[in-house]
Coordinates of C-alpha atoms in Angstrom, one line a residue:
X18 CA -2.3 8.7 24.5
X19 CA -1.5 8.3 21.0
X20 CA -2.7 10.3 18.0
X21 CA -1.6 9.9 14.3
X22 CA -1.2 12.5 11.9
X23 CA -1.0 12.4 8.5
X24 CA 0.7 14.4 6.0
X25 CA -0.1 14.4 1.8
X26 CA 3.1 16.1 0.3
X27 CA 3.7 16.7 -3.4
X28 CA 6.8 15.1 -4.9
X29 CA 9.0 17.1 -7.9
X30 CA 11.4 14.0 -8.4
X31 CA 11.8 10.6 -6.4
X32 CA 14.6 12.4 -4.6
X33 CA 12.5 15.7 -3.7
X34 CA 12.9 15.6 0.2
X35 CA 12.2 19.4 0.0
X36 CA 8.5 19.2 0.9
X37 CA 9.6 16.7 4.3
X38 CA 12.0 19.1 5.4
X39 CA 9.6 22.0 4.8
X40 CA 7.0 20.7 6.9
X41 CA 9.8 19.8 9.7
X42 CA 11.5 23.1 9.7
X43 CA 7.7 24.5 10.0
X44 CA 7.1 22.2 13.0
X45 CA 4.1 20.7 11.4
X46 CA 5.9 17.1 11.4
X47 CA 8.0 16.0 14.1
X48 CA 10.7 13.8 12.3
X49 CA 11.0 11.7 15.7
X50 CA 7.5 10.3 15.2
X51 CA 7.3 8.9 11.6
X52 CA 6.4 5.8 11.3
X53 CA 5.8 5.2 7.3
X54 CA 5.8 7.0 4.1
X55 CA 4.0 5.9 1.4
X56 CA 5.1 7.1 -1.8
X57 CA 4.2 7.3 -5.3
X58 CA 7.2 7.5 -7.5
X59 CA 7.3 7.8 -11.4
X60 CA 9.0 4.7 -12.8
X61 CA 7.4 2.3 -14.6
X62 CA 6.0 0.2 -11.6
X63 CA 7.8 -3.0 -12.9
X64 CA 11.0 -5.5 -12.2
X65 CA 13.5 -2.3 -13.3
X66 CA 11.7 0.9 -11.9
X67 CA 14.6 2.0 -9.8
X68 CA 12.5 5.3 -8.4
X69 CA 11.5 3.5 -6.1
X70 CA 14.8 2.5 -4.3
X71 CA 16.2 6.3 -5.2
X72 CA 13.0 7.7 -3.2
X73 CA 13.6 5.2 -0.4
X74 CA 17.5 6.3 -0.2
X75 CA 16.6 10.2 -0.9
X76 CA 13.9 9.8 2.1
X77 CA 16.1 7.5 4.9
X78 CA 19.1 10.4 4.0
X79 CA 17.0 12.9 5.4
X80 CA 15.5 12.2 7.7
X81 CA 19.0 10.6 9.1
X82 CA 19.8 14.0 9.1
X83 CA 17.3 14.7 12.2
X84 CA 17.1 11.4 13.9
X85 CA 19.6 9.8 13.0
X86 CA 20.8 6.6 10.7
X87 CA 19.0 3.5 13.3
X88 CA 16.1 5.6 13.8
X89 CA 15.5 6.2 10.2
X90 CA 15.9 2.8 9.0
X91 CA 13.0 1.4 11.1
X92 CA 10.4 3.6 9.0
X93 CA 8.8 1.8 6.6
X94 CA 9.4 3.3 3.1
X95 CA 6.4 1.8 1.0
X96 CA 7.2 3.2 -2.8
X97 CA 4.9 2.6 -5.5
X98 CA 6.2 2.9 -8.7
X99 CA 3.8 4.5 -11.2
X100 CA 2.1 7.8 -11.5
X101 CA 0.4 7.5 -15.2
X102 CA -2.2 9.5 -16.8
X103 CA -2.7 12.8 -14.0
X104 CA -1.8 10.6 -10.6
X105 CA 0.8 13.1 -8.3
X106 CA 3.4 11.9 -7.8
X107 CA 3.8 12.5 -4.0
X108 CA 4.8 11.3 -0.3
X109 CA 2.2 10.3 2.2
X110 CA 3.6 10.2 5.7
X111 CA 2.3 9.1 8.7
X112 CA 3.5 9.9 12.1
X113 CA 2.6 8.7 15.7
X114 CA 2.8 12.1 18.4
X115 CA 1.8 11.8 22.5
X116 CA -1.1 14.0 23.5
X117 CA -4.9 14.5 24.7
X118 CA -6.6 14.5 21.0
X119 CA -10.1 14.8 20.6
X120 CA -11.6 11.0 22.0
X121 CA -11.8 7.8 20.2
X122 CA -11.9 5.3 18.3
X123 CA -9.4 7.3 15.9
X124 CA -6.9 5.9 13.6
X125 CA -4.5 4.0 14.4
X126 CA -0.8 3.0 12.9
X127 CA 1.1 0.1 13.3
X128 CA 4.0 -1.3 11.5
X129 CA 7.0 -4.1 11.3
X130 CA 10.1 -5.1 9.1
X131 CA 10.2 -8.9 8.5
X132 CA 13.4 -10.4 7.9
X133 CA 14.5 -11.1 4.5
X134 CA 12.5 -13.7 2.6
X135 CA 13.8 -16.9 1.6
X136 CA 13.8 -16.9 -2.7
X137 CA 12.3 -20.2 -2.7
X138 CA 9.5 -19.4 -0.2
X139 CA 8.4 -16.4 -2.5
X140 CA 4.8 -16.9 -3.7
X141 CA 4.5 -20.2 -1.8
X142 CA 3.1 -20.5 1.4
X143 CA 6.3 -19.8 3.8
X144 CA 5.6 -16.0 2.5
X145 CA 2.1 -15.9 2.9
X146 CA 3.0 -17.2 6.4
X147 CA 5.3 -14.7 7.1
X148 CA 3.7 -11.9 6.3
X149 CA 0.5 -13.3 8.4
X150 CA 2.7 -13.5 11.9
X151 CA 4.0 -9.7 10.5
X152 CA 0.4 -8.3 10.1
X153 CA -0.5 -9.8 14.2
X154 CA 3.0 -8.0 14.9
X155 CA 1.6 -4.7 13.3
X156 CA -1.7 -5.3 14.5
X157 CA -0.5 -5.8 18.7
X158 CA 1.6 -3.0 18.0
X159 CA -1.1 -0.3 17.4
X160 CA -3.2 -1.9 19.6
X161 CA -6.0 -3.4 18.0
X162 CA -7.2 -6.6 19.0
X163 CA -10.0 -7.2 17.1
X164 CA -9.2 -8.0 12.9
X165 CA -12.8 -6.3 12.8
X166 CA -10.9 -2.8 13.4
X167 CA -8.4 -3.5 11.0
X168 CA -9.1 -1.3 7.9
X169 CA -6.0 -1.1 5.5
X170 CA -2.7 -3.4 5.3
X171 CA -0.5 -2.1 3.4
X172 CA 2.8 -4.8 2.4
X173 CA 5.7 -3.5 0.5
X174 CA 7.3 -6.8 -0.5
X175 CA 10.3 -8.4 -2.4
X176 CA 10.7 -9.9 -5.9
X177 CA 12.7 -12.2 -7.6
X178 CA 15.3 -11.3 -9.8
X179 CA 18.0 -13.1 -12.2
X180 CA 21.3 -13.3 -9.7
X181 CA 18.1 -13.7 -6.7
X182 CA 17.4 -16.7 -8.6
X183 CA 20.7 -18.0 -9.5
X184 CA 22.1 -17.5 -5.9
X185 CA 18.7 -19.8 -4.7
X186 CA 18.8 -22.1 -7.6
X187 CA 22.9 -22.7 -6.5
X188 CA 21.8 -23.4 -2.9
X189 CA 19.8 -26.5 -4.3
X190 CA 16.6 -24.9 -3.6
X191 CA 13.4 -24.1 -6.4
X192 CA 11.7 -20.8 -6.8
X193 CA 7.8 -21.0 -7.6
X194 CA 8.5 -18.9 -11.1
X195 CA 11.9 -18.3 -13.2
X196 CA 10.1 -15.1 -14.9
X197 CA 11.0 -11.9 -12.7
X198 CA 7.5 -10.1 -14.1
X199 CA 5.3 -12.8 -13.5
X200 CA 7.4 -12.6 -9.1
X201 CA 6.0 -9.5 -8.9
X202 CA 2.5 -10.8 -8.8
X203 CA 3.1 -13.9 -6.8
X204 CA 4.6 -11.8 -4.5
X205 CA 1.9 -9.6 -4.1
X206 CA -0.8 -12.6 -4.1
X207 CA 1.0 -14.3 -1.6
X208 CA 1.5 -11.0 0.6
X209 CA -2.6 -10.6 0.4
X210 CA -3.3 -14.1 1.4
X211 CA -0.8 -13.7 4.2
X212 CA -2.9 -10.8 5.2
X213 CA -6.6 -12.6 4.5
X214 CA -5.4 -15.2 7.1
X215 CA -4.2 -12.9 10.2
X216 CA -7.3 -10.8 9.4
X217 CA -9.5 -14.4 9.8
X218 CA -10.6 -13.6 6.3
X219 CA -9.4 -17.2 5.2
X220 CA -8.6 -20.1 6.8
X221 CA -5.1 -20.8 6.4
X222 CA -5.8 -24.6 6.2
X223 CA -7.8 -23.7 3.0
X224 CA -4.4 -22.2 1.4
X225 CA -1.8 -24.2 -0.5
X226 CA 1.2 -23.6 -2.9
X227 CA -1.0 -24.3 -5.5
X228 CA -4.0 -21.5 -5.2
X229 CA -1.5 -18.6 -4.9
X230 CA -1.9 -16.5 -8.1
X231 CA -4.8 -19.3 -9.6
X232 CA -7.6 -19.6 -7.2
X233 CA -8.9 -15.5 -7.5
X234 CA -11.5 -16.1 -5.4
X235 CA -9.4 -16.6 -2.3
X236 CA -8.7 -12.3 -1.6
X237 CA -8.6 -10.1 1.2
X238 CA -10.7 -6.9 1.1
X239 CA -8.4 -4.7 3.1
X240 CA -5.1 -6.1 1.8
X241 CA -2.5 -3.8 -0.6
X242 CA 0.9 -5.2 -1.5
X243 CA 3.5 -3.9 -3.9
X244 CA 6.4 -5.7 -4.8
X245 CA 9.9 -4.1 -5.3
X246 CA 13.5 -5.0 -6.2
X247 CA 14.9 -2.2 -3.1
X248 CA 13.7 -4.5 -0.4
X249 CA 14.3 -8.6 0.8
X250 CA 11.6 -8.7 3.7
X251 CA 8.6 -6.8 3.6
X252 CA 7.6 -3.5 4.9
X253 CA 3.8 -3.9 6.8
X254 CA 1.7 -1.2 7.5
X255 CA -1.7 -1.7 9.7
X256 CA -4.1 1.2 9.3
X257 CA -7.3 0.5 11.8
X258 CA -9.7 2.3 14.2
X259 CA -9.1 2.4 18.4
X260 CA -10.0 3.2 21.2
X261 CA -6.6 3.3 22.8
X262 CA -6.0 6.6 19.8
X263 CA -6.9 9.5 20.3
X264 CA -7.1 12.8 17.3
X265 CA -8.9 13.9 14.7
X266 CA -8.6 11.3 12.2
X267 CA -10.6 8.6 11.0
X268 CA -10.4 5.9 8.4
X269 CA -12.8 3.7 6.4
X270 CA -12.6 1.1 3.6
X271 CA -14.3 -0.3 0.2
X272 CA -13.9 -2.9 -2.2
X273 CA -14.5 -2.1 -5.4
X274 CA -16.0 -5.1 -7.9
X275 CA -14.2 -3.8 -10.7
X276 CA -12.0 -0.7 -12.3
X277 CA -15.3 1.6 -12.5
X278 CA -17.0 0.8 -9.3
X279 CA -17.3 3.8 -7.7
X280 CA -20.1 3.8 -5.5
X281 CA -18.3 1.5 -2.5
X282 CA -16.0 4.7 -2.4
X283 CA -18.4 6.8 -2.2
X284 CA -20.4 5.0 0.6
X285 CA -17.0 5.0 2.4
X286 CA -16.8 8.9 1.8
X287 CA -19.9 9.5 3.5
X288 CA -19.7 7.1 6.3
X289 CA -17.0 9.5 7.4
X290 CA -19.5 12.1 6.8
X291 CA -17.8 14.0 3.4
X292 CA -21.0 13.4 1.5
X293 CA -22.4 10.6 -0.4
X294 CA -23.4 12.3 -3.7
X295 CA -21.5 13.7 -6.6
X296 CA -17.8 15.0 -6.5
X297 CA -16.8 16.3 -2.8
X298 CA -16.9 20.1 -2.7
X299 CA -14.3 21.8 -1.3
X300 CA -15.2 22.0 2.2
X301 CA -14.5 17.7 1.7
X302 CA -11.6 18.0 -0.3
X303 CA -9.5 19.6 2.6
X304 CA -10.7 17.1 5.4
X305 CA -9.5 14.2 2.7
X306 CA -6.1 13.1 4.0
X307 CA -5.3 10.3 2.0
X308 CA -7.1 8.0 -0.2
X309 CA -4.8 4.3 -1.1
X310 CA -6.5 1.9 -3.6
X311 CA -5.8 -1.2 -5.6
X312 CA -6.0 -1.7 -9.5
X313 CA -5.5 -4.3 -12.1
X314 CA -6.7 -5.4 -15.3
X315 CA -9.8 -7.4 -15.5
X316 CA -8.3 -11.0 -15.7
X317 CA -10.8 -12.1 -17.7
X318 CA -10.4 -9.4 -20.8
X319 CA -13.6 -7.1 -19.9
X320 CA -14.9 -4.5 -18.0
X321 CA -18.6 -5.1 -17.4
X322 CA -18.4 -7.2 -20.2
X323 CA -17.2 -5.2 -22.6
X324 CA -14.0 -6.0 -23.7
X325 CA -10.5 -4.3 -22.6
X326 CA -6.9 -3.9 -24.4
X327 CA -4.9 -3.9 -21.3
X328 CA -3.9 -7.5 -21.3
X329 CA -3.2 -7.6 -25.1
X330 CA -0.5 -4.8 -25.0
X331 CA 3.0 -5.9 -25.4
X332 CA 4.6 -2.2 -25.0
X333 CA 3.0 -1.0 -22.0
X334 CA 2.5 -3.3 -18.8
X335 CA -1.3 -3.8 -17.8
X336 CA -0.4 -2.7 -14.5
X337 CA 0.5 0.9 -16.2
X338 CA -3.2 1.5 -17.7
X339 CA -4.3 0.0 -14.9
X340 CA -3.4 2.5 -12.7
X341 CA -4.2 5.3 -14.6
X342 CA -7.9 4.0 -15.4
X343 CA -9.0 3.4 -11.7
X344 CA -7.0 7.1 -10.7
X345 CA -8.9 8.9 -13.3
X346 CA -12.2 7.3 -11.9
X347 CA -11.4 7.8 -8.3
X348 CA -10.1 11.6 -8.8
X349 CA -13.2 12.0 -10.8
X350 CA -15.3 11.6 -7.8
X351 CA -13.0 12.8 -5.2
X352 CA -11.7 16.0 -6.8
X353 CA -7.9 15.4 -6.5
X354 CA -5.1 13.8 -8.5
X355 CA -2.4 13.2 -5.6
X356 CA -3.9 9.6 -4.8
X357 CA -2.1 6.8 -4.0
X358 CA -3.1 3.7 -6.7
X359 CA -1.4 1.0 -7.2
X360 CA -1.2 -1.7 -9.9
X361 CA -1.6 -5.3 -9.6
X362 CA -4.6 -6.7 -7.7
X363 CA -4.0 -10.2 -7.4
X364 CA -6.0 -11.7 -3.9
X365 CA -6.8 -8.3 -3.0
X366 CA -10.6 -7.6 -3.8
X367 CA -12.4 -9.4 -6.4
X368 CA -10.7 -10.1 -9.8
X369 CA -10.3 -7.0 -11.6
X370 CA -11.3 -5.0 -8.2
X371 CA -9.4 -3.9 -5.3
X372 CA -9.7 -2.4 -1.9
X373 CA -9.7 0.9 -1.4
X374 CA -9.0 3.1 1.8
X375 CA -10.1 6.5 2.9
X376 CA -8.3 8.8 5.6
X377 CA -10.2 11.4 6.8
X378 CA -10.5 14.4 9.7
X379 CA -13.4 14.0 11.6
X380 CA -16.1 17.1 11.3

């Protein structure tokens, strides 16, 4: 039966693989059944942050070294660039082992590489399509049926960039924006939508070309997409609960309304039973495994009315405070920095929200 493990390791430098190969030489992580690795890397997050593609070479190089160069390249490398404010910057990987673990539901891990998108589909509905037949792939994989079970997608997809363009544009074909920023988000939007309709959280005949990135009120609750220039397909990760898993871990899920909403997390925390009031003691702290959330700035220039700055500043991109505001709140009530939180929201939670998942061992 299978049980997933997850492993929380701190990062010195996108190319630090000395933390993976510690915990391999130890035997605490059997390279042979990773799966993903989520990372957090310190670049800027945006169109040029090339941390992300570093970590993603520095990671597939060794773990090539113990499985081998096919074997490697079907793990999916999610890097999210960004680690402002206190956020670690670290590796969270999750691997799938054989065994008799403790009984189910438990979590469960499933994953798929799309092929390479089309340019002009990007942030127009042949994406969001994709990615929807890639999240029923994921989903069949790990074995859950039911969308119900499904707790956390997490997409790693592609972006547009100037020769991206120009090689689509020469094929006589459009792209839906000419601005490589403003891809990112589309990309993203789209991504989430694709996941709201293989989840049955939308209808995809109420999608069009024309609500992704405008109509905010179309979102998923457990969809998580980062765009990055070191990928042409997208990377999917299904995080759920079955039966058909066995182990000691469990996961749960919130949406939080906006940057400061707190209190869904906290209901999460204690559903799997690490206490529902204040900051977790320490006791909690060592059965957190892994806690992945979305951020963005309010769309609408306010936080609980109050107004923000984050949209208005032209040196730092609002998907940089972003991150660092909804960290600090969540390591605030979790006790820990190394948490994976990443920027730009757009159709996943409510504007200026996001969805937020926590991994947990059982008590």
């Amino acid at each position: 039966m299978p049980i997933a493990r997850v492993h929380r390791i701190i990062a010195q430098a996108p190319d630090d693989v000395s933390g993976l190969e510690a915990a391999i030489s130890a035997g605490r992580l059997d390279p042979a059944g990773i799966l993903a690795i989520f990372g957090k890397t310190e670049g800027n997050g945006c169109v040029n942050d090339f941390t992300r593609g570093f970590a993603t070479q520095s990671l597939t190089l060794a773990l090539a070294r113990h499985v081998g160069a096919e074997r490697a390249a079907s793990v999916c490398y999610v890097m999210s660039g960004g680690t402002e404010g206190a956020m670690a910057p670290h590796w969270t990987v999750f691997e799938r082992v054989e065994g008799e673990g403790a009984p189910g539901p438990a979590l469960a891990i499933g994953r798929v590489h799309t092929p390479a998108l089309p340019a002009g589909h990007l942030g127009r509905m042949g994406q969001v399509e994709q990615v929807a037949a890639g999240v029923r792939a994921a989903m069949r994989q790990a074995g859950l049926d039911d969308p119900r079970d499904v707790h956390f997608v997490q997409v790693k997809c592609p972006l547009l960039t100037a020769q991206r363009i120009g090689e689509a544009e020469a094929r006589g074909a459009t792209v839906a924006v000419r601005d490589t920023l403003k891809s990112m988000g589309l990309s993203r939007g789209a991504s989430s939508l694709g996941v709201a309709v293989a989840l049955g959280e939308i209808p995809a005949e109420a999608l069009a070309d024309a609500a992704i990135g405008r109509d905010l009120a179309l979102h998923s609750g457990r969809a998580s997409a980062s765009a990055g220039v070191e990928l042409l397909g997208h990377e999917i990760v299904v995080l759920g609960m079955s039966a058909a898993w066995s182990g000691p871990l469990a996961i749960d899920h919130a949406v939080m309304a906006d940057a400061i909403d707190v209190e869904p997390v906290r209901a999460a925390l204690g559903r799997l039973g690490l206490g529902a009031a204040g900051q977790l003691g320490p006791v909690a702290r060592d059965r957190l495994v892994a806690l992945l959330a979305k951020a963005e700035a309010a769309p609408d220039g306010a936080v609980r009315g109050v107004r923000h700055t984050m949209l208005d500043d032209s040196d730092i991109s609002s998907t940089r405070h972003a991150r660092a505001f909804v960290a600090g709140a969540l390591a605030g009530l979790v006790g820990r920095t190394d948490l994976y939180v990443s920027g730009g929201a757009e159709h996943q939670g409510p504007p200026g929200g996001g969805p937020v998942a926590v991994i947990a061992a059982r008590g």
